[in-house]
Amino acid sequence: MTALVTFKDVHKSYGTLPVLKGVSLTVPEGRVVALIGRSGSGKSTALRCINGLETIQSGTLEVCGRKLHEANCDLRHLRMEVGIVFQSYNLFPHLTVEQNVTLAPRLTGKASQAEAHEIARKVLEQVGLAEKAKAYPEQLSGGQQQRVAIARSLAMQPRVILFDEVTSALDPELTAEVLKTIEQLAQSGMTMVLVTHEMSFARRVADEIIFMHQGVVWETGDGSMFDSPQTPELRQFVGSGL
Ligand code: ADP
Ligand code: MG
């Protein structure tokens, strides 16, 4: 199986603060990996390293065949292959849904106007918002806006998508519709890394769950690890209901 993301003994600090302290993990193509752990354990940093928003100090990090630990790595092309969706969706308020979704493919020259239209139709369909193409973000619910942000990421036809707590700012009923969209993407074979607090969702959707603690991969497994944690730290984390 091809690995799209491979961390080997990755170390990353912010100034003098070590945040990733020897992380090794692999995301195979077509698989869903969930990163869980306490706030501050380094989950967002790990995601940001994957799409080159952060550089690492030591170890090796390969993403879509690119060696990110090498100084001359082509980050521009990397970011076309790796989508990232954040908690805040940051749609442009003055652009329609379709314009938001097609902006990146247009600007990067990946798609002509006609192709962009077709891409928008397809990705909005994928997130269940085909009928909202001409709407403006403010006319949509928070859950719908987050689904547009997911569609925007899909429009670049990435090989892997990273989700960083994308439902944390949403009410429960809006959370459910966004999680459903992500689950459908997972079923379509999209490779993804999910940072989430939604443990039942992680359990249902992820092929592998990685528990990060204090900047290292502390424990890994499938959904059954919640029933039988091997470490006191995971037991405590699961017990805390986070
Ligand atoms: P998580 O996503 O698991 O909550 P983060 O990766 O966001 O963890 O943060 C890990 C640690 O790194 C925290 O102590 C946080 O305060 C620190 N940190 C995160 N981003 C930065 C930054 N840009 N500059 C300095 N410190 C940061
Ligand atoms: Mg985070």
XYZ file of N, CA and C and ligand atoms in Angstrom:
754
model
N 0.835 -1.199 0.000
C 0.000 0.000 0.000
C 0.877 1.259 0.000
N 0.503 2.240 -0.807
C 1.265 3.487 -0.839
C 0.956 4.313 0.410
N 2.010 4.837 1.010
C 1.793 5.770 2.126
C 1.803 7.177 1.561
N 0.782 7.965 1.894
C 0.775 9.363 1.428
C 1.462 10.281 2.426
N 1.489 9.865 3.683
C 2.152 10.669 4.721
C 3.000 9.731 5.576
N 4.265 10.068 5.730
C 5.136 9.278 6.616
C 5.998 10.190 7.481
N 5.714 10.196 8.764
C 6.568 10.883 9.746
C 7.555 9.856 10.289
N 8.851 10.227 10.326
C 9.807 9.359 11.020
C 10.593 10.186 12.016
N 10.358 9.921 13.274
C 11.095 10.573 14.364
C 11.132 12.099 14.192
N 9.963 12.661 13.940
C 9.887 14.097 13.667
C 9.917 14.918 14.960
N 10.791 15.895 14.960
C 10.878 16.854 16.071
C 10.551 18.241 15.549
N 9.736 18.938 16.328
C 9.340 20.288 15.938
C 9.210 21.142 17.198
N 9.862 22.284 17.208
C 9.728 23.207 18.344
C 9.252 24.545 17.830
N 8.597 25.289 18.714
C 8.358 26.713 18.460
C 9.348 27.440 19.356
N 10.366 28.024 18.781
C 11.406 28.627 19.610
C 12.018 27.555 20.496
N 11.946 27.762 21.801
C 12.538 26.770 22.710
C 11.501 25.748 23.194
N 10.253 25.887 22.734
C 9.197 24.964 23.196
C 9.105 23.740 22.282
N 9.539 22.575 22.780
C 9.399 21.385 21.942
C 7.940 20.956 21.903
N 7.417 20.676 20.722
C 5.996 20.337 20.583
C 5.814 18.932 19.997
N 6.564 18.604 18.955
C 6.594 17.222 18.473
C 7.949 16.658 18.884
N 7.913 15.551 19.630
C 9.161 15.051 20.239
C 9.475 13.642 19.756
N 9.590 13.513 18.442
C 9.900 12.191 17.911
C 8.648 11.461 17.467
N 7.896 12.100 16.574
C 6.639 11.503 16.085
C 6.906 10.635 14.861
N 6.422 9.408 14.906
C 6.460 8.531 13.741
C 5.048 8.034 13.487
N 4.586 8.227 12.265
C 3.259 7.700 11.904
C 3.127 7.660 10.390
N 2.180 6.845 9.946
C 1.985 6.647 8.510
C 0.507 6.743 8.173
N 0.207 7.413 7.064
C -1.165 7.441 6.564
C -1.176 6.798 5.174
N -1.680 5.573 5.080
C -1.736 4.910 3.776
C -2.818 5.518 2.882
N -2.603 5.452 1.580
C -3.570 5.972 0.622
C -4.931 5.289 0.821
N -5.989 6.112 0.807
C -7.343 5.570 0.920
C -7.792 5.296 2.351
N -6.945 5.635 3.315
C -7.296 5.353 4.711
C -7.627 6.630 5.468
N -8.315 6.449 6.567
C -8.680 7.565 7.436
C -7.984 7.382 8.782
N -7.192 8.362 9.155
C -6.487 8.319 10.435
C -7.024 9.446 11.309
N -7.416 9.115 12.523
C -7.891 10.141 13.468
C -6.805 10.416 14.496
N -6.535 11.703 14.715
C -5.600 12.118 15.764
C -6.427 12.635 16.925
N -6.237 12.025 18.075
C -6.943 12.484 19.267
C -5.912 12.805 20.352
N -6.361 13.503 21.356
C -5.464 13.834 22.466
C -5.858 15.159 23.068
N -5.311 15.395 24.221
C -5.578 16.611 24.960
C -5.172 17.845 24.175
N -5.768 18.968 24.524
C -5.342 20.245 23.969
C -3.870 20.467 24.293
N -3.092 20.887 23.299
C -1.673 21.147 23.517
C -0.775 19.946 23.250
N -1.364 18.810 22.848
C -0.531 17.614 22.646
C 0.196 17.608 21.303
N -0.107 18.582 20.444
C 0.642 18.701 19.189
C -0.116 18.265 17.941
N -1.424 18.051 18.062
C -2.202 17.557 16.928
C -2.240 18.561 15.765
N -2.582 19.802 16.084
C -2.657 20.807 15.013
C -1.280 21.035 14.393
N -0.266 21.023 15.226
C 1.093 21.201 14.703
C 1.432 20.080 13.724
N 1.072 18.865 14.073
C 1.340 17.736 13.172
C 0.642 17.950 11.830
N -0.621 18.394 11.866
C -1.350 18.646 10.613
C -0.676 19.747 9.808
N -0.284 20.810 10.517
C 0.319 21.946 9.812
C 1.661 21.574 9.189
N 2.350 20.629 9.792
C 3.592 20.147 9.185
C 3.298 19.396 7.882
N 2.174 18.657 7.869
C 1.860 17.825 6.698
C 1.653 18.677 5.449
N 1.045 19.844 5.605
C 0.902 20.643 4.379
C 1.906 21.799 4.300
N 2.962 21.683 5.079
C 4.078 22.604 4.905
C 3.867 23.982 5.504
N 2.847 24.131 6.368
C 2.665 25.415 7.041
C 3.702 25.589 8.149
N 4.266 24.473 8.612
C 5.349 24.517 9.602
C 6.497 23.673 9.078
N 7.707 24.086 9.442
C 8.863 23.265 9.078
C 9.312 22.472 10.305
N 9.932 21.349 10.052
C 10.366 20.496 11.165
C 11.869 20.677 11.409
N 12.288 20.375 12.622
C 13.709 20.558 12.948
C 14.538 19.300 12.673
N 13.964 18.142 12.915
C 14.718 16.921 12.607
C 13.752 15.775 12.359
N 14.317 14.684 11.859
C 13.500 13.559 11.417
C 13.172 13.735 9.943
N 12.332 12.846 9.429
C 11.940 12.972 8.023
C 10.424 12.968 7.917
N 9.931 13.716 6.930
C 8.485 13.813 6.704
C 8.241 13.798 5.201
N 7.622 12.719 4.753
C 7.311 12.600 3.320
C 5.808 12.669 3.130
N 5.390 13.535 2.202
C 3.957 13.707 1.924
C 3.759 13.669 0.411
N 2.935 12.767 -0.058
C 2.671 12.612 -1.495
C 3.992 12.528 -2.266
N 4.934 11.802 -1.725
C 6.205 11.584 -2.415
C 7.195 12.722 -2.294
N 6.824 13.787 -1.583
C 7.748 14.921 -1.433
C 8.424 14.872 -0.065
N 9.699 15.150 -0.067
C 10.460 15.112 1.183
C 10.461 16.508 1.813
N 9.558 16.705 2.754
C 9.382 18.045 3.328
C 10.559 18.471 4.201
N 11.361 17.503 4.639
C 12.508 17.842 5.494
C 13.665 18.384 4.666
N 13.546 18.315 3.343
C 14.618 18.852 2.508
C 14.325 20.306 2.165
N 15.368 21.105 2.203
C 15.194 22.558 2.103
C 14.557 22.990 0.783
N 14.809 22.270 -0.286
C 14.331 22.722 -1.593
C 12.969 22.129 -1.973
N 12.243 21.636 -0.988
C 10.954 20.998 -1.276
C 9.967 22.010 -1.872
N 9.217 21.551 -2.872
C 8.275 22.413 -3.591
C 6.934 22.485 -2.842
N 6.800 23.498 -1.995
C 5.601 23.590 -1.155
C 4.365 24.004 -1.934
N 4.566 24.737 -3.021
C 3.427 25.211 -3.786
C 2.639 24.024 -4.348
N 3.342 23.091 -4.921
C 2.650 21.922 -5.465
C 2.131 21.014 -4.354
N 2.869 20.963 -3.273
C 2.413 20.159 -2.135
C 1.027 20.616 -1.694
N 0.849 21.932 -1.604
C -0.420 22.452 -1.068
C -1.591 22.224 -2.023
N -1.293 21.937 -3.278
C -2.392 21.562 -4.180
C -2.805 20.115 -3.919
N -1.882 19.339 -3.396
C -2.175 17.910 -3.179
C -2.740 17.634 -1.798
N -2.523 18.588 -0.900
C -2.949 18.397 0.486
C -3.935 19.500 0.858
N -5.193 19.130 1.045
C -6.191 20.115 1.469
C -6.224 20.190 2.982
N -6.600 21.348 3.508
C -6.759 21.452 4.959
C -8.030 22.244 5.256
N -8.792 21.767 6.203
C -10.030 22.436 6.602
C -9.922 22.717 8.095
N -10.174 23.975 8.461
C -10.024 24.394 9.854
C -11.378 24.580 10.518
N -11.313 24.839 11.806
C -12.522 25.137 12.572
C -13.235 26.375 12.010
N -12.450 27.414 11.681
C -13.037 28.630 11.103
C -12.972 28.496 9.589
N -14.097 28.666 8.934
C -14.130 28.306 7.512
C -13.615 29.415 6.612
N -13.670 30.691 7.099
C -13.075 31.788 6.332
C -13.477 31.835 4.864
N -14.763 31.772 4.613
C -15.227 31.967 3.235
C -15.207 33.467 2.935
N -15.046 33.818 1.667
C -15.118 35.234 1.296
C -16.586 35.657 1.255
N -16.974 36.643 2.094
C -18.401 36.994 2.191
C -18.959 37.618 0.909
N -18.102 38.255 0.115
C -18.600 38.949 -1.079
C -18.631 38.041 -2.299
N -18.233 36.784 -2.142
C -18.268 35.842 -3.263
C -19.360 34.803 -3.020
N -19.960 34.327 -4.115
C -20.968 33.266 -3.971
C -20.269 31.967 -3.574
N -21.084 31.011 -3.199
C -20.564 29.687 -2.856
C -19.719 29.148 -4.006
N -20.262 29.231 -5.211
C -19.525 28.702 -6.367
C -18.204 29.447 -6.563
N -18.247 30.769 -6.396
C -17.013 31.551 -6.572
C -15.988 31.220 -5.489
N -16.454 31.020 -4.272
C -15.540 30.621 -3.194
C -14.856 29.296 -3.525
N -15.662 28.370 -4.032
C -15.173 27.022 -4.272
C -14.188 26.971 -5.447
N -14.410 27.847 -6.427
C -13.586 27.758 -7.640
C -12.418 28.739 -7.639
N -12.316 29.547 -6.600
C -11.263 30.568 -6.588
C -9.866 29.956 -6.737
N -9.579 28.951 -5.912
C -8.224 28.382 -5.940
C -7.910 27.684 -7.266
N -8.805 26.836 -7.770
C -8.502 26.226 -9.074
C -8.323 27.267 -10.181
N -9.088 28.371 -10.099
C -8.940 29.420 -11.114
C -7.592 30.125 -10.961
N -7.287 30.538 -9.728
C -6.072 31.329 -9.497
C -4.809 30.538 -9.771
N -4.846 29.241 -9.503
C -3.641 28.432 -9.706
C -3.541 27.928 -11.142
N -4.537 28.283 -11.956
C -4.484 27.851 -13.353
C -4.814 26.379 -13.525
N -5.365 25.785 -12.483
C -5.687 24.367 -12.559
C -6.932 24.133 -13.406
N -7.758 25.173 -13.519
C -9.016 25.005 -14.250
C -9.377 26.277 -15.013
N -9.915 26.101 -16.217
C -10.474 27.229 -16.968
C -11.827 27.568 -16.342
N -12.458 28.644 -16.840
C -13.751 29.039 -16.276
C -14.790 27.918 -16.441
N -14.793 27.324 -17.621
C -15.774 26.259 -17.875
C -15.490 25.048 -16.988
N -14.221 24.703 -16.866
C -13.869 23.557 -16.018
C -14.206 23.852 -14.558
N -13.945 25.089 -14.147
C -14.201 25.467 -12.757
C -15.682 25.290 -12.431
N -16.528 25.657 -13.371
C -17.967 25.523 -13.187
C -18.333 24.052 -12.960
N -17.750 23.207 -13.767
C -18.012 21.775 -13.667
C -17.492 21.210 -12.341
N -16.308 21.662 -11.936
C -15.727 21.229 -10.660
C -16.652 21.640 -9.514
N -17.119 22.899 -9.565
C -17.997 23.390 -8.495
C -19.251 22.532 -8.405
N -19.819 22.232 -9.556
C -21.038 21.419 -9.569
C -20.770 20.078 -8.868
N -19.638 19.490 -9.228
C -19.317 18.163 -8.700
C -19.068 18.196 -7.184
N -18.235 19.139 -6.737
C -17.870 19.115 -5.311
C -19.021 19.602 -4.425
N -19.852 20.507 -4.947
C -21.002 20.938 -4.149
C -22.009 19.793 -4.028
N -22.088 19.010 -5.072
C -22.905 17.797 -5.024
C -22.383 16.858 -3.930
N -21.066 16.719 -3.891
C -20.455 15.808 -2.907
C -20.768 16.198 -1.463
N -20.900 17.496 -1.218
C -21.191 17.931 0.156
C -22.679 18.239 0.342
N -23.489 17.906 -0.676
C -24.935 18.052 -0.555
C -25.428 19.483 -0.645
N -24.694 20.337 -1.365
C -25.095 21.749 -1.444
C -25.202 22.256 -2.879
N -25.537 21.360 -3.792
C -25.615 21.743 -5.198
C -26.553 22.932 -5.416
N -27.607 22.981 -4.627
C -28.618 24.039 -4.853
C -28.201 25.389 -4.262
N -27.059 25.425 -3.579
C -26.615 26.671 -2.946
C -25.509 27.389 -3.726
N -25.244 26.961 -4.948
C -24.115 27.509 -5.711
C -24.134 29.027 -5.806
N -25.334 29.589 -5.957
C -25.427 31.044 -6.164
C -25.653 31.819 -4.865
N -25.733 31.097 -3.751
C -25.969 31.772 -2.467
C -24.672 32.424 -1.963
N -24.822 33.373 -1.058
C -23.671 33.979 -0.389
C -23.511 33.340 0.996
N -22.299 33.291 1.515
C -22.062 32.613 2.788
C -23.033 33.022 3.894
N -23.344 34.316 3.985
C -24.193 34.759 5.107
C -25.605 34.187 5.020
N -25.972 33.664 3.857
C -27.306 33.072 3.710
C -27.332 31.611 4.159
N -26.171 31.112 4.566
C -26.063 29.697 4.939
C -25.869 29.534 6.446
N -26.235 28.359 6.947
C -25.969 28.038 8.356
C -24.470 27.767 8.521
N -24.027 27.729 9.765
C -22.616 27.424 10.033
C -22.207 26.064 9.477
N -23.100 25.103 9.596
C -22.801 23.765 9.083
C -22.672 23.768 7.569
N -23.563 24.526 6.913
C -23.487 24.614 5.452
C -22.211 25.333 5.027
N -21.853 26.376 5.767
C -20.615 27.098 5.422
C -19.405 26.176 5.572
N -19.422 25.360 6.605
C -18.287 24.448 6.776
C -18.262 23.416 5.651
N -19.434 23.008 5.188
C -19.470 22.066 4.051
C -18.963 22.743 2.778
N -19.236 24.038 2.633
C -18.667 24.769 1.486
C -17.135 24.784 1.598
N -16.640 24.968 2.830
C -15.184 24.963 3.020
C -14.596 23.597 2.643
N -15.328 22.550 2.936
C -14.867 21.208 2.545
C -14.893 21.085 1.017
N -15.962 21.597 0.397
C -16.054 21.571 -1.066
C -14.914 22.372 -1.693
N -14.589 23.494 -1.077
C -13.490 24.330 -1.579
C -12.185 23.544 -1.568
N -12.002 22.772 -0.534
C -10.803 21.956 -0.448
C -10.817 20.848 -1.522
N -11.984 20.229 -1.705
C -12.114 19.159 -2.707
C -11.878 19.674 -4.123
N -12.192 20.953 -4.343
C -12.109 21.513 -5.693
C -10.687 21.465 -6.242
N -9.708 21.407 -5.368
C -8.319 21.313 -5.822
C -7.916 19.868 -6.113
N -8.868 18.958 -5.974
C -8.624 17.534 -6.182
C -7.389 17.053 -5.416
N -7.402 17.267 -4.121
C -6.245 16.883 -3.314
C -6.141 15.362 -3.193
N -4.962 14.896 -2.861
C -4.784 13.456 -2.635
C -5.072 13.106 -1.179
N -4.957 14.111 -0.320
C -5.254 13.888 1.096
C -5.863 15.168 1.661
N -6.826 15.020 2.557
C -7.415 16.200 3.216
C -7.227 16.076 4.725
N -6.842 17.203 5.322
C -6.625 17.283 6.764
C -7.781 18.077 7.373
N -8.360 17.569 8.422
C -9.476 18.255 9.091
C -9.057 18.568 10.516
N -9.046 19.847 10.880
C -8.626 20.205 12.239
C -9.810 20.706 13.058
N -10.395 19.795 13.812
C -11.530 20.133 14.698
C -12.575 20.975 13.986
N -13.019 20.496 12.845
C -13.872 21.319 11.994
C -15.275 21.529 12.552
N -15.653 20.763 13.561
C -16.997 20.939 14.097
C -17.005 21.603 15.475
N -15.836 22.005 15.958
C -15.763 22.513 17.340
C -16.603 23.760 17.582
N -16.815 24.551 16.525
C -17.553 25.806 16.726
C -19.038 25.651 16.424
N -19.483 24.437 16.109
C -20.867 24.253 15.648
C -21.770 23.653 16.718
N -23.050 24.006 16.642
C -24.047 23.380 17.509
C -24.178 21.903 17.129
N -24.686 21.089 18.069
C -24.757 19.646 17.817
C -25.446 19.254 16.519
N -26.572 19.896 16.193
C -27.278 19.435 14.983
C -26.506 19.814 13.721
N -25.772 20.914 13.763
C -24.964 21.303 12.614
C -23.709 20.433 12.548
N -23.200 20.072 13.711
C -22.063 19.157 13.775
C -22.398 17.862 13.050
N -23.599 17.348 13.303
C -23.991 16.061 12.722
C -23.949 16.094 11.202
N -24.419 17.196 10.601
C -24.449 17.227 9.125
C -23.035 17.328 8.551
N -22.142 18.008 9.253
C -20.766 18.114 8.762
C -20.054 16.762 8.905
N -20.295 16.099 10.040
C -19.668 14.784 10.232
C -20.169 13.791 9.184
N -21.443 13.917 8.837
C -22.000 13.019 7.816
C -21.294 13.243 6.476
N -21.077 14.506 6.144
C -20.363 14.825 4.899
C -18.953 14.214 4.911
N -18.270 14.349 6.031
C -16.909 13.804 6.124
C -16.937 12.281 6.031
N -17.941 11.694 6.664
C -18.050 10.237 6.628
C -18.278 9.731 5.200
N -19.108 10.467 4.443
C -19.352 10.071 3.051
C -18.073 10.178 2.225
N -17.301 11.228 2.501
C -16.019 11.367 1.798
C -15.105 10.192 2.110
N -15.100 9.804 3.369
C -14.271 8.673 3.791
C -14.692 7.418 3.039
N -16.010 7.237 2.917
C -16.504 6.045 2.228
C -16.176 6.076 0.746
N -15.991 7.290 0.198
C -15.653 7.392 -1.226
C -14.178 7.086 -1.462
N -13.426 6.856 -0.388
C -12.032 6.449 -0.548
C -11.023 7.566 -0.373
N -11.501 8.747 0.016
C -10.583 9.866 0.228
C -9.636 9.569 1.397
N -8.372 9.873 1.204
C -7.399 9.736 2.287
C -7.546 10.932 3.211
N -7.658 10.692 4.502
C -7.766 11.847 5.385
C -7.162 11.656 6.758
N -6.780 12.798 7.309
C -6.326 12.837 8.697
C -7.281 13.774 9.436
N -7.905 13.247 10.465
C -8.913 14.005 11.210
C -8.427 14.273 12.616
N -8.364 15.536 12.987
C -8.212 15.843 14.410
C -9.619 16.121 14.912
N -10.046 15.358 15.904
C -11.423 15.516 16.351
C -11.597 15.221 17.831
N -12.596 15.890 18.420
C -12.994 15.591 19.794
C -14.177 14.634 19.804
N -14.674 14.324 18.607
C -15.869 13.487 18.502
C -15.431 12.024 18.516
N -15.361 11.462 19.713
C -14.803 10.117 19.839
C -15.635 9.043 19.143
N -16.961 9.179 19.206
C -17.774 8.137 18.570
C -17.625 8.227 17.057
N -17.435 9.443 16.572
C -17.211 9.634 15.132
C -15.865 9.022 14.731
N -14.826 9.315 15.501
C -13.498 8.754 15.213
C -13.576 7.229 15.173
N -14.258 6.712 16.114
C -14.376 5.267 16.227
C -15.071 4.653 15.010
N -16.095 5.352 14.536
C -16.880 4.831 13.422
C -16.170 4.984 12.082
N -15.455 6.100 11.913
C -14.952 6.447 10.579
C -13.477 6.094 10.372
N -12.695 6.160 11.445
C -11.245 6.023 11.252
C -10.813 4.559 11.142
N -9.864 4.320 10.240
C -9.240 3.000 10.154
C -8.225 2.837 11.273
N -7.595 3.971 11.618
C -6.628 3.930 12.709
C -6.803 5.171 13.578
N -6.674 4.988 14.867
C -6.767 6.113 15.797
C -5.415 6.273 16.478
N -4.939 7.502 16.475
C -3.644 7.793 17.091
C -3.873 8.727 18.265
N -3.492 8.268 19.442
C -3.614 9.100 20.646
C -2.275 9.792 20.862
N -2.302 11.115 20.756
C -1.068 11.879 21.004
C -1.070 12.401 22.426
N 0.084 12.348 23.033
C 0.213 12.846 24.401
C 1.587 13.483 24.538
N 1.605 14.729 24.959
C 2.850 15.459 25.189
C 3.823 15.355 24.007
N 3.277 15.478 22.800
C 4.139 15.567 21.622
C 4.669 14.262 21.076
N 4.124 13.151 21.567
C 4.507 11.873 20.961
C 3.261 11.026 20.693
N 3.432 10.046 19.797
C 2.364 9.070 19.574
C 2.399 8.123 20.762
N 1.359 8.203 21.578
C 1.374 7.491 22.861
C 0.784 6.094 22.715
N -0.285 6.034 21.912
C -0.971 4.756 21.733
C -1.716 4.787 20.396
N -1.732 3.685 19.688
C -2.487 3.628 18.429
C -3.344 2.366 18.413
N -4.378 2.418 17.613
C -5.226 1.233 17.508
C -6.445 1.520 16.676
N -7.405 0.607 16.709
C -8.679 0.895 16.063
C -9.678 1.281 17.163
N -10.952 1.323 16.824
C -11.955 1.804 17.773
C -11.949 1.071 19.108
N -11.471 -0.169 19.087
C -11.517 -0.952 20.323
C -10.568 -0.415 21.393
N -9.645 0.478 20.988
C -8.727 1.004 22.007
C -9.455 1.827 23.065
N -10.635 2.327 22.717
C -11.397 3.072 23.724
C -11.931 2.148 24.818
N -12.170 0.897 24.447
C -12.690 -0.065 25.428
C -11.590 -0.606 26.326
N -10.384 -0.704 25.754
C -9.294 -1.275 26.550
C -8.008 -0.482 26.344
N -7.963 0.741 26.893
C -6.745 1.552 26.777
C -5.559 0.822 27.407
N -4.415 0.929 26.737
C -3.228 0.234 27.245
C -2.419 1.105 28.207
N -2.711 2.408 28.203
C -1.924 3.304 29.055
C -2.862 4.079 29.981
N -2.394 4.458 31.158
C -3.208 5.268 32.067
C -3.599 6.589 31.423
N -2.725 7.143 30.577
C -2.998 8.454 29.957
C -4.209 8.365 29.037
N -4.268 7.303 28.228
C -5.436 7.158 27.340
C -6.685 6.844 28.159
N -6.514 6.026 29.184
C -7.663 5.689 30.024
C -8.249 6.970 30.622
N -7.366 7.829 31.088
C -7.818 9.076 31.693
C -8.480 9.982 30.656
N -7.881 10.024 29.466
C -8.424 10.865 28.394
C -9.820 10.387 27.994
N -9.962 9.105 27.815
C -11.264 8.546 27.437
C -12.267 8.789 28.558
N -11.830 8.612 29.781
C -12.699 8.779 30.945
C -13.151 10.213 31.144
N -12.335 11.150 30.664
C -12.669 12.566 30.860
C -13.809 13.006 29.949
N -14.177 12.128 29.009
C -15.288 12.435 28.123
C -14.944 13.431 27.031
N -13.668 13.760 26.889
C -13.260 14.718 25.853
C -13.185 14.064 24.493
P -3.228 20.673 19.853
O -3.720 20.916 18.464
O -3.068 19.220 20.179
O -4.050 21.385 20.879
P -1.020 22.385 19.111
O -0.222 21.720 18.060
O -1.938 23.459 18.695
O -1.755 21.275 19.978
O -0.057 23.029 20.195
C 0.970 22.316 20.835
C 1.773 23.288 21.678
O 2.421 24.210 20.824
C 0.953 24.114 22.646
O 1.706 24.271 23.825
C 0.790 25.437 21.938
O 0.644 26.480 22.840
C 2.087 25.533 21.174
N 1.957 26.296 19.897
C 1.113 26.004 18.898
N 1.274 26.848 17.858
C 2.260 27.693 18.230
C 2.902 28.807 17.591
N 2.568 29.201 16.351
N 3.875 29.440 18.275
C 4.224 29.054 19.515
N 3.664 28.015 20.170
C 2.694 27.342 19.537
Mg -5.403 21.929 17.776
